[in-house]
Tab-separated table of C-alpha atoms in Angstrom:
chain	number	residue	atom	x	y	z
A	1	MET	CA	88.911	-1.747	-48.409
A	2	ASN	CA	90.017	-3.708	-45.338
A	3	ILE	CA	92.968	-6.001	-46.080
A	4	GLU	CA	93.767	-8.605	-43.432
A	5	THR	CA	97.197	-10.180	-43.062
A	6	LEU	CA	96.609	-13.762	-41.973
A	7	ASN	CA	98.992	-15.466	-39.559
A	8	THR	CA	100.661	-18.049	-41.797
A	9	GLU	CA	104.195	-19.115	-42.670
A	10	PHE	CA	103.982	-17.218	-45.957
A	11	PRO	CA	102.395	-13.831	-46.801
A	12	SER	CA	98.610	-14.332	-46.882
A	13	LEU	CA	96.437	-11.330	-47.682
A	14	TYR	CA	92.666	-11.391	-47.422
A	15	VAL	CA	89.810	-9.071	-48.334
A	16	LYS	CA	86.484	-10.157	-46.861
A	17	ARG	CA	83.492	-9.205	-48.990
A	18	ASP	CA	79.762	-9.770	-48.891
A	19	THR	CA	79.638	-11.972	-51.980
A	20	SER	CA	78.808	-15.497	-53.086
A	21	VAL	CA	82.125	-15.864	-54.918
A	22	PHE	CA	85.592	-16.822	-53.632
A	23	SER	CA	88.850	-16.033	-55.463
A	24	ILE	CA	92.420	-16.992	-54.684
A	25	THR	CA	95.742	-16.178	-56.353
A	26	ILE	CA	99.077	-17.781	-55.530
A	27	ALA	CA	102.133	-15.908	-56.817
A	28	ILE	CA	105.267	-18.055	-56.916
A	29	PRO	CA	108.242	-15.641	-56.952
A	30	GLY	CA	110.814	-15.974	-59.701
A	31	GLY	CA	109.145	-16.037	-63.072
A	32	ALA	CA	111.194	-15.596	-66.203
A	33	MET	CA	113.871	-13.562	-64.413
A	34	ALA	CA	114.768	-16.670	-62.413
A	35	GLU	CA	115.909	-18.347	-65.623
A	36	GLU	CA	119.536	-18.667	-66.627
A	37	GLU	CA	121.001	-18.830	-70.114
A	38	GLY	CA	119.732	-22.019	-71.750
A	39	GLN	CA	116.532	-21.970	-69.665
A	40	TYR	CA	114.611	-19.202	-71.441
A	41	GLY	CA	110.962	-20.212	-71.297
A	42	TYR	CA	111.274	-22.672	-68.393
A	43	ALA	CA	109.004	-20.637	-66.084
A	44	HIS	CA	106.296	-20.527	-68.732
A	45	LEU	CA	106.747	-24.220	-69.558
A	46	LEU	CA	106.592	-25.080	-65.854
A	47	GLU	CA	103.330	-23.142	-65.531
A	48	HIS	CA	101.888	-25.344	-68.299
A	49	MET	CA	103.120	-28.499	-66.596
A	50	LEU	CA	101.576	-27.631	-63.238
A	51	PHE	CA	98.138	-28.178	-64.783
A	52	ARG	CA	98.957	-31.649	-66.134
A	53	GLY	CA	98.483	-33.527	-62.868
A	54	THR	CA	99.609	-33.583	-59.234
A	55	ARG	CA	100.076	-36.143	-56.490
A	56	THR	CA	96.571	-35.408	-55.203
A	57	TYR	CA	94.877	-34.858	-58.583
A	58	ALA	CA	96.500	-37.277	-60.994
A	59	THR	CA	95.182	-35.871	-64.273
A	60	SER	CA	94.191	-32.542	-65.751
A	61	LYS	CA	90.596	-33.828	-65.778
A	62	ASP	CA	90.749	-34.518	-62.023
A	63	LEU	CA	91.948	-30.959	-61.470
A	64	ALA	CA	89.278	-29.481	-63.714
A	65	MET	CA	86.475	-31.390	-62.003
A	66	GLU	CA	87.390	-29.811	-58.649
A	67	ILE	CA	87.071	-26.273	-60.062
A	68	GLU	CA	85.201	-26.242	-63.364
A	69	GLY	CA	83.058	-29.138	-62.185
A	70	VAL	CA	81.440	-26.836	-59.613
A	71	GLY	CA	81.043	-23.939	-62.061
A	72	GLY	CA	84.327	-22.218	-61.275
A	73	ARG	CA	87.354	-21.319	-63.366
A	74	TYR	CA	91.096	-21.511	-62.900
A	75	ASN	CA	94.133	-20.482	-64.845
A	76	GLY	CA	97.795	-19.618	-64.735
A	77	PHE	CA	100.118	-17.118	-66.353
A	78	THR	CA	103.770	-16.216	-66.159
A	79	THR	CA	105.486	-12.842	-65.920
A	80	TYR	CA	109.111	-11.852	-65.534
A	81	ASP	CA	108.571	-11.662	-61.759
A	82	ALA	CA	106.378	-14.646	-60.878
A	83	ILE	CA	104.188	-17.561	-61.864
A	84	TYR	CA	100.574	-16.764	-60.986
A	85	LEU	CA	97.913	-19.395	-60.308
A	86	THR	CA	94.312	-18.217	-59.974
A	87	ALA	CA	90.930	-19.758	-59.188
A	88	THR	CA	87.411	-18.430	-58.676
A	89	VAL	CA	84.598	-20.649	-57.429
A	90	PRO	CA	81.183	-20.402	-55.767
A	91	ALA	CA	81.984	-19.602	-52.140
A	92	ASN	CA	80.601	-22.947	-50.902
A	93	TYR	CA	83.499	-24.630	-52.685
A	94	TRP	CA	86.286	-22.366	-51.422
A	95	GLN	CA	88.253	-25.323	-50.012
A	96	ASN	CA	88.387	-26.863	-53.494
A	97	ALA	CA	90.109	-23.754	-54.832
A	98	VAL	CA	92.656	-23.578	-52.022
A	99	LYS	CA	93.512	-27.281	-52.209
A	100	VAL	CA	93.843	-27.312	-55.985
A	101	LEU	CA	96.118	-24.255	-56.242
A	102	PHE	CA	98.460	-25.466	-53.509
A	103	SER	CA	98.569	-28.892	-55.126
A	104	LEU	CA	99.375	-27.318	-58.498
A	105	ALA	CA	102.201	-25.283	-57.013
A	106	TYR	CA	103.769	-27.869	-54.707
A	107	GLU	CA	102.758	-31.347	-55.875
A	108	PRO	CA	103.185	-31.397	-59.690
A	109	LEU	CA	103.990	-34.747	-61.290
A	110	LEU	CA	106.051	-33.266	-64.163
A	111	GLU	CA	105.667	-36.514	-66.135
A	112	GLU	CA	107.722	-37.171	-69.262
A	113	THR	CA	104.724	-37.861	-71.526
A	114	ALA	CA	102.978	-34.669	-70.478
A	115	LEU	CA	106.221	-32.716	-70.844
A	116	SER	CA	106.643	-33.933	-74.414
A	117	THR	CA	103.128	-32.711	-75.216
A	118	GLU	CA	103.459	-29.339	-73.467
A	119	LYS	CA	106.781	-28.636	-75.162
A	120	GLN	CA	104.975	-28.896	-78.483
A	121	VAL	CA	102.183	-26.648	-77.211
A	122	VAL	CA	104.677	-23.973	-76.124
A	123	ILE	CA	106.591	-24.262	-79.403
A	124	SER	CA	103.264	-23.749	-81.172
A	125	GLU	CA	102.744	-20.583	-79.079
A	126	ILE	CA	106.181	-19.341	-80.110
A	127	GLN	CA	105.448	-20.056	-83.784
A	128	MET	CA	102.063	-18.338	-83.519
A	129	ALA	CA	103.729	-15.189	-82.155
A	130	GLN	CA	106.361	-15.296	-84.880
A	131	ASP	CA	103.600	-15.477	-87.507
A	132	GLN	CA	102.169	-12.144	-86.359
A	133	PRO	CA	103.999	-9.014	-87.575
A	134	GLU	CA	102.818	-6.956	-84.593
A	135	GLU	CA	104.377	-9.525	-82.251
A	136	ARG	CA	107.602	-9.574	-84.276
A	137	ALA	CA	107.782	-5.780	-84.079
A	138	TYR	CA	107.415	-5.853	-80.293
A	139	SER	CA	110.000	-8.621	-80.011
A	140	HIS	CA	112.513	-6.494	-81.933
A	141	LEU	CA	111.710	-3.566	-79.634
A	142	GLN	CA	112.444	-5.688	-76.541
A	143	LYS	CA	115.805	-6.702	-77.975
A	144	THR	CA	116.656	-3.082	-78.709
A	145	MET	CA	115.752	-1.466	-75.391
A	146	TRP	CA	116.807	-4.207	-72.952
A	147	ASN	CA	119.928	-5.444	-74.694
A	148	GLY	CA	121.887	-7.927	-72.563
A	149	HIS	CA	119.107	-8.556	-70.009
A	150	ARG	CA	116.451	-11.293	-69.641
A	151	LEU	CA	113.824	-8.660	-70.457
A	152	ARG	CA	115.093	-8.624	-74.035
A	153	GLU	CA	113.464	-12.030	-74.632
A	154	ASP	CA	109.749	-12.722	-74.288
A	155	VAL	CA	108.501	-14.662	-71.261
A	156	ILE	CA	107.329	-17.395	-73.628
A	157	GLY	CA	110.972	-18.314	-74.216
A	158	ARG	CA	113.304	-19.546	-76.916
A	159	ARG	CA	112.387	-22.500	-79.070
A	160	LYS	CA	115.781	-24.197	-78.728
A	161	ASP	CA	115.658	-23.959	-74.920
A	162	ILE	CA	112.161	-25.452	-74.852
A	163	GLU	CA	113.216	-28.249	-77.206
A	164	ASN	CA	116.171	-29.076	-74.930
A	165	ALA	CA	114.098	-29.102	-71.725
A	166	THR	CA	113.954	-32.411	-69.868
A	167	LYS	CA	112.049	-33.588	-66.816
A	168	THR	CA	115.225	-33.395	-64.728
A	169	LYS	CA	116.076	-29.868	-65.903
A	170	LEU	CA	112.528	-28.647	-65.279
A	171	TYR	CA	112.386	-30.308	-61.863
A	172	ILE	CA	115.613	-28.565	-60.834
A	173	PHE	CA	114.143	-25.235	-61.978
A	174	TRP	CA	110.908	-25.931	-60.044
A	175	GLU	CA	112.912	-26.650	-56.887
A	176	LYS	CA	114.684	-23.324	-57.350
A	177	LEU	CA	111.323	-21.552	-56.980
A	178	ILE	CA	109.266	-23.496	-54.456
A	179	TYR	CA	111.273	-22.784	-51.321
A	180	GLN	CA	110.698	-19.059	-51.742
A	181	LYS	CA	107.725	-17.720	-49.800
A	182	PRO	CA	104.732	-17.378	-52.112
A	183	CYS	CA	102.175	-14.620	-51.820
A	184	VAL	CA	98.652	-15.958	-51.299
A	185	ALA	CA	95.933	-13.402	-51.974
A	186	ILE	CA	92.244	-14.070	-51.404
A	187	ALA	CA	88.907	-12.271	-51.678
A	188	GLY	CA	85.587	-13.739	-50.542
A	189	PRO	CA	83.022	-14.110	-47.756
A	190	ILE	CA	84.796	-16.672	-45.554
A	191	ASP	CA	85.610	-15.828	-41.935
A	192	GLY	CA	89.271	-14.818	-41.709
A	193	LYS	CA	90.057	-17.094	-38.768
A	194	VAL	CA	88.541	-20.110	-40.534
A	195	LEU	CA	90.584	-19.333	-43.643
A	196	GLU	CA	93.752	-18.781	-41.615
A	197	SER	CA	93.343	-22.138	-39.849
A	198	PHE	CA	92.854	-23.916	-43.167
A	199	LEU	CA	95.909	-22.277	-44.777
A	200	ARG	CA	98.112	-23.260	-41.839
A	201	ASN	CA	97.414	-26.901	-42.636
A	202	VAL	CA	97.997	-26.979	-46.394
A	203	TYR	CA	101.093	-28.749	-47.693
A	204	ILE	CA	104.005	-26.500	-48.571
A	205	PRO	CA	107.741	-27.307	-48.622
A	206	SER	CA	109.951	-26.081	-45.817
A	207	PRO	CA	111.986	-24.295	-44.756
A	208	LEU	CA	110.732	-21.308	-46.721
A	209	VAL	CA	112.997	-18.359	-47.478
A	210	ASP	CA	112.268	-14.791	-48.526
A	211	PRO	CA	112.016	-14.286	-52.300
A	212	ILE	CA	115.348	-14.022	-54.062
A	213	LYS	CA	116.152	-11.030	-56.256
A	214	HIS	CA	117.349	-12.764	-59.405
A	215	MET	CA	118.313	-9.763	-61.543
A	216	GLU	CA	119.462	-6.177	-61.215
A	217	ARG	CA	117.949	-3.177	-62.961
A	218	PRO	CA	118.902	-3.175	-66.669
A	219	GLU	CA	120.175	-0.199	-68.602
A	220	PHE	CA	117.692	1.195	-71.106
A	221	THR	CA	119.307	1.107	-74.549
A	222	PRO	CA	118.138	3.685	-77.092
A	223	GLY	CA	118.301	2.834	-80.766
A	224	SER	CA	116.390	2.408	-84.002
A	225	SER	CA	115.791	-0.741	-86.051
A	226	ARG	CA	114.266	-0.998	-89.523
A	227	ILE	CA	113.131	-4.500	-90.480
A	228	LYS	CA	112.152	-4.955	-94.113
A	229	GLU	CA	109.236	-7.361	-94.547
A	230	ASP	CA	106.613	-7.863	-97.237
A	231	THR	CA	103.597	-6.800	-95.162
A	232	GLN	CA	100.494	-4.806	-96.055
A	233	GLN	CA	101.022	-2.429	-93.142
A	234	THR	CA	103.945	-0.814	-91.388
A	235	TYR	CA	104.273	-1.702	-87.713
A	236	TYR	CA	105.751	1.122	-85.669
A	237	ARG	CA	106.818	0.752	-82.030
A	238	LEU	CA	108.353	3.492	-79.883
A	239	ALA	CA	109.609	3.075	-76.323
A	240	LEU	CA	110.741	5.511	-73.646
A	241	GLN	CA	112.247	4.453	-70.335
A	242	ALA	CA	109.696	4.544	-67.511
A	243	CYS	CA	110.382	3.222	-64.010
A	244	GLU	CA	110.129	-0.045	-62.117
A	245	ALA	CA	106.737	-1.058	-60.713
A	246	ALA	CA	107.715	-0.345	-57.091
A	247	ARG	CA	108.039	3.416	-57.601
A	248	ASP	CA	104.986	5.646	-57.272
A	249	ASP	CA	106.004	7.338	-60.514
A	250	ILE	CA	104.662	4.240	-62.277
A	251	PHE	CA	101.211	5.810	-61.868
A	252	VAL	CA	102.459	8.961	-63.576
A	253	TYR	CA	103.510	6.873	-66.562
A	254	GLN	CA	100.188	5.035	-66.589
A	255	LEU	CA	98.427	8.386	-66.691
A	256	ILE	CA	100.731	9.533	-69.512
A	257	SER	CA	99.911	6.339	-71.400
A	258	ASN	CA	96.182	6.977	-71.008
A	259	ILE	CA	96.619	10.536	-72.265
A	260	LEU	CA	98.551	9.394	-75.322
A	261	GLY	CA	96.754	6.223	-76.362
A	262	GLY	CA	94.732	4.610	-73.604
A	263	SER	CA	91.217	5.232	-74.919
A	264	SER	CA	89.138	6.285	-77.900
A	265	PHE	CA	89.406	9.921	-76.717
A	266	SER	CA	93.179	9.858	-76.174
A	267	GLN	CA	95.370	12.327	-78.047
A	268	LEU	CA	97.012	9.912	-80.473
A	269	PHE	CA	93.791	8.028	-81.240
A	270	LEU	CA	91.958	11.247	-82.045
A	271	ARG	CA	94.713	12.734	-84.197
A	272	ILE	CA	96.147	9.681	-85.979
A	273	ARG	CA	92.999	7.607	-86.428
A	274	GLU	CA	89.976	9.886	-86.185
A	275	GLU	CA	91.299	13.085	-87.784
A	276	GLU	CA	93.817	11.848	-90.359
A	277	GLY	CA	92.835	8.203	-90.890
A	278	LEU	CA	96.446	7.048	-90.903
A	279	SER	CA	95.901	3.972	-88.768
A	280	TYR	CA	93.211	1.649	-87.476
A	281	SER	CA	95.225	0.568	-84.433
A	282	VAL	CA	97.067	3.093	-82.275
A	283	TYR	CA	97.545	2.698	-78.543
A	284	SER	CA	100.045	3.058	-75.714
A	285	THR	CA	100.900	0.884	-72.728
A	286	VAL	CA	103.228	0.764	-69.746
A	287	GLU	CA	105.255	-2.425	-69.346
A	288	ALA	CA	106.616	-2.576	-65.793
A	289	THR	CA	108.441	-5.224	-63.772
A	290	SER	CA	110.145	-5.163	-60.383
A	291	VAL	CA	113.396	-3.984	-62.007
A	292	ALA	CA	112.440	-1.797	-64.980
A	293	GLY	CA	109.657	-0.280	-67.033
A	294	ALA	CA	108.921	1.274	-70.403
A	295	LEU	CA	106.259	3.501	-71.942
A	296	ILE	CA	105.400	2.030	-75.340
A	297	VAL	CA	103.474	3.564	-78.231
A	298	SER	CA	102.232	1.142	-80.901
A	299	CYS	CA	100.803	2.004	-84.290
A	300	ASP	CA	99.918	-0.239	-87.235
A	301	LEU	CA	99.483	2.000	-90.240
A	302	LYS	CA	99.592	2.662	-93.951
A	303	PRO	CA	103.265	2.676	-95.061
A	304	LYS	CA	102.973	6.141	-96.632
A	305	GLY	CA	101.729	7.590	-93.363
A	306	LEU	CA	104.768	6.686	-91.252
A	307	ASP	CA	106.518	10.058	-91.299
A	308	ARG	CA	103.336	11.942	-90.453
A	309	THR	CA	102.470	9.480	-87.685
A	310	LYS	CA	105.926	9.766	-86.120
A	311	SER	CA	105.620	13.554	-86.265
A	312	ILE	CA	102.264	13.511	-84.439
A	313	ILE	CA	103.576	11.156	-81.747
A	314	GLN	CA	106.609	13.363	-81.211
A	315	GLU	CA	104.448	16.491	-81.030
A	316	GLU	CA	102.200	14.984	-78.363
A	317	ILE	CA	105.089	13.709	-76.261
A	318	GLU	CA	106.830	17.085	-76.449
A	319	ARG	CA	103.589	18.854	-75.557
A	320	LEU	CA	103.358	16.811	-72.349
A	321	SER	CA	107.039	17.257	-71.551
A	322	GLN	CA	106.709	21.036	-71.963
A	323	ALA	CA	103.793	21.134	-69.487
A	324	LYS	CA	101.324	22.322	-72.130
A	325	LEU	CA	98.555	19.959	-71.054
A	326	THR	CA	95.610	21.976	-69.746
A	327	VAL	CA	94.138	21.379	-66.304
A	328	ASP	CA	90.801	20.403	-67.888
A	329	GLU	CA	92.527	17.815	-70.083
A	330	LEU	CA	94.436	16.425	-67.116
A	331	ASP	CA	91.260	16.157	-65.038
A	332	ARG	CA	89.522	14.305	-67.864
A	333	PHE	CA	92.223	11.663	-68.059
A	334	LYS	CA	92.437	11.368	-64.282
A	335	ARG	CA	88.706	10.606	-64.209
A	336	PHE	CA	89.213	7.914	-66.827
A	337	THR	CA	92.212	6.390	-65.019
A	338	VAL	CA	90.582	6.398	-61.585
A	339	GLY	CA	87.275	5.180	-63.003
A	340	ALA	CA	88.882	2.199	-64.733
A	341	TYR	CA	90.819	1.439	-61.541
A	342	THR	CA	87.628	1.621	-59.442
A	343	MET	CA	85.785	-0.740	-61.806
A	344	SER	CA	88.454	-3.383	-61.162
A	345	LEU	CA	87.638	-3.337	-57.446
A	346	GLU	CA	84.218	-4.919	-58.027
A	347	SER	CA	85.573	-8.371	-58.908
A	348	THR	CA	86.941	-10.819	-56.333
A	349	SER	CA	89.261	-12.260	-58.982
A	350	SER	CA	90.680	-8.800	-59.796
A	351	ILE	CA	91.131	-8.023	-56.108
A	352	SER	CA	93.025	-11.249	-55.384
A	353	LEU	CA	95.220	-10.740	-58.442
A	354	LEU	CA	95.992	-7.102	-57.611
A	355	LEU	CA	96.829	-8.053	-54.018
A	356	ALA	CA	99.328	-10.633	-55.238
A	357	ASP	CA	100.767	-8.480	-58.013
A	358	ARG	CA	101.391	-5.450	-55.803
A	359	PHE	CA	103.093	-7.623	-53.198
A	360	VAL	CA	105.364	-9.245	-55.791
A	361	THR	CA	106.231	-6.226	-57.957
A	362	ARG	CA	105.971	-3.387	-55.393
A	363	ASN	CA	106.946	-5.371	-52.272
A	364	ARG	CA	104.105	-3.939	-50.225
A	365	ILE	CA	100.519	-4.582	-49.225
A	366	TRP	CA	98.170	-3.081	-51.770
A	367	ASP	CA	96.437	0.126	-50.692
A	368	PRO	CA	93.985	1.131	-53.441
A	369	GLN	CA	92.861	4.329	-51.725
A	370	SER	CA	96.444	5.520	-51.414
A	371	GLU	CA	97.098	4.756	-55.083
A	372	ILE	CA	93.950	6.594	-56.174
A	373	GLN	CA	94.898	9.592	-54.024
A	374	TYR	CA	98.325	9.624	-55.649
A	375	ILE	CA	96.833	9.521	-59.154
A	376	ASN	CA	94.542	12.446	-58.270
A	377	SER	CA	97.551	14.412	-56.949
A	378	ILE	CA	99.550	14.137	-60.194
A	379	SER	CA	100.172	17.557	-61.695
A	380	VAL	CA	101.020	18.796	-65.179
A	381	ASP	CA	104.502	19.624	-63.887
A	382	LEU	CA	105.050	16.104	-62.514
A	383	ILE	CA	104.106	14.627	-65.892
A	384	SER	CA	106.542	17.044	-67.538
A	385	GLU	CA	109.325	16.178	-65.098
A	386	ASN	CA	109.014	12.425	-65.644
A	387	LEU	CA	108.780	12.685	-69.414
A	388	LYS	CA	111.826	14.942	-69.606
A	389	HIS	CA	113.780	12.375	-67.596
A	390	SER	CA	112.636	9.640	-69.997
A	391	MET	CA	113.514	11.662	-73.082
A	392	GLU	CA	117.003	12.326	-71.730
A	393	ALA	CA	117.610	8.553	-71.760
A	394	GLY	CA	116.724	8.452	-75.459
A	395	SER	CA	114.125	6.361	-77.248
A	396	ALA	CA	114.030	2.932	-78.825
A	397	GLU	CA	112.038	2.441	-81.999
A	398	VAL	CA	111.253	-0.342	-84.437
A	399	ILE	CA	109.794	-0.022	-87.897
A	400	LEU	CA	108.720	-3.298	-89.463
A	401	GLY	CA	107.215	-3.397	-92.925
A	402	PRO	CA	107.788	-2.786	-96.648
């Protein structure tokens, strides 16, 4: 994959492809980790507000007509590291996508009436998460393992902080973000020089500065929490310290996650669900930001099966840490990991998003071939080494249920 770096005031990365589709992602550095006490949820709320109208496109309908009106789609989401804005359109309308995303990022109206509405929408999101026991279990896990850091609270924010948000407060937070250089990542069939010329003439505030590191690496806090609730199932969450997204070892942890619970042939799925019928839902994930990461195992199960489930999880983790995984097993999960990775390279929207994400969280230009080569080089001993390091830091667990 040939990735061009366009000559613009901000990082602009481009993959030219023979396709009829054009995708662009703008990553605005900061995200939830740019928030201070009393602002939890401002980045997410701001992302909502960006879509409520801009100086160029006065209403959300005007915005939608420029993208959805030509058959395209656009969206936004917030992480701890950045606010991401994305759009995919038929290639003939590529200028629409570029203009709209830059207008969203740098020309929002942030009107009081819209803010009042979006505050209620975000509060509804918070309430919806609180209504779901699996979300409550994960929230308790965050508070346990990242105690004292912004990572301990969900990106969505705190209800009281959202309720207290005003146009002035949100505007000040927006200004805190917009003078940092964004990452603009694009995939499509447009000539690079034409695209570069167009990007050099879009509106963006100045002077731009390099992204600010808002938070230091947190300490992983081991511990166990038991939350008694009248639920039909028990919700079990276990976390081990992983690493931040910028380290290559993050791919080791992703491979470990796939071995444990990343597919319907993973170890935990086969043993807990298929063989013993203890749970319908068992899976593992890696949650990684620019400052920290965690390997998380999740299982929603029959209350009487908790002890047996915990025993199986512990056995499988210890088996990996003791380098007892066979070469054939490792090769099988490498094929799955690399195959899933390769599938993501077929979509212009995935490519633009991965370009932006790697630049923000790993501070480098994405090199998929290098990452795939690294995954293929991972050995049983390297998996063992990383897991032993994680186990030395202790584990965090949450049990929510009757």
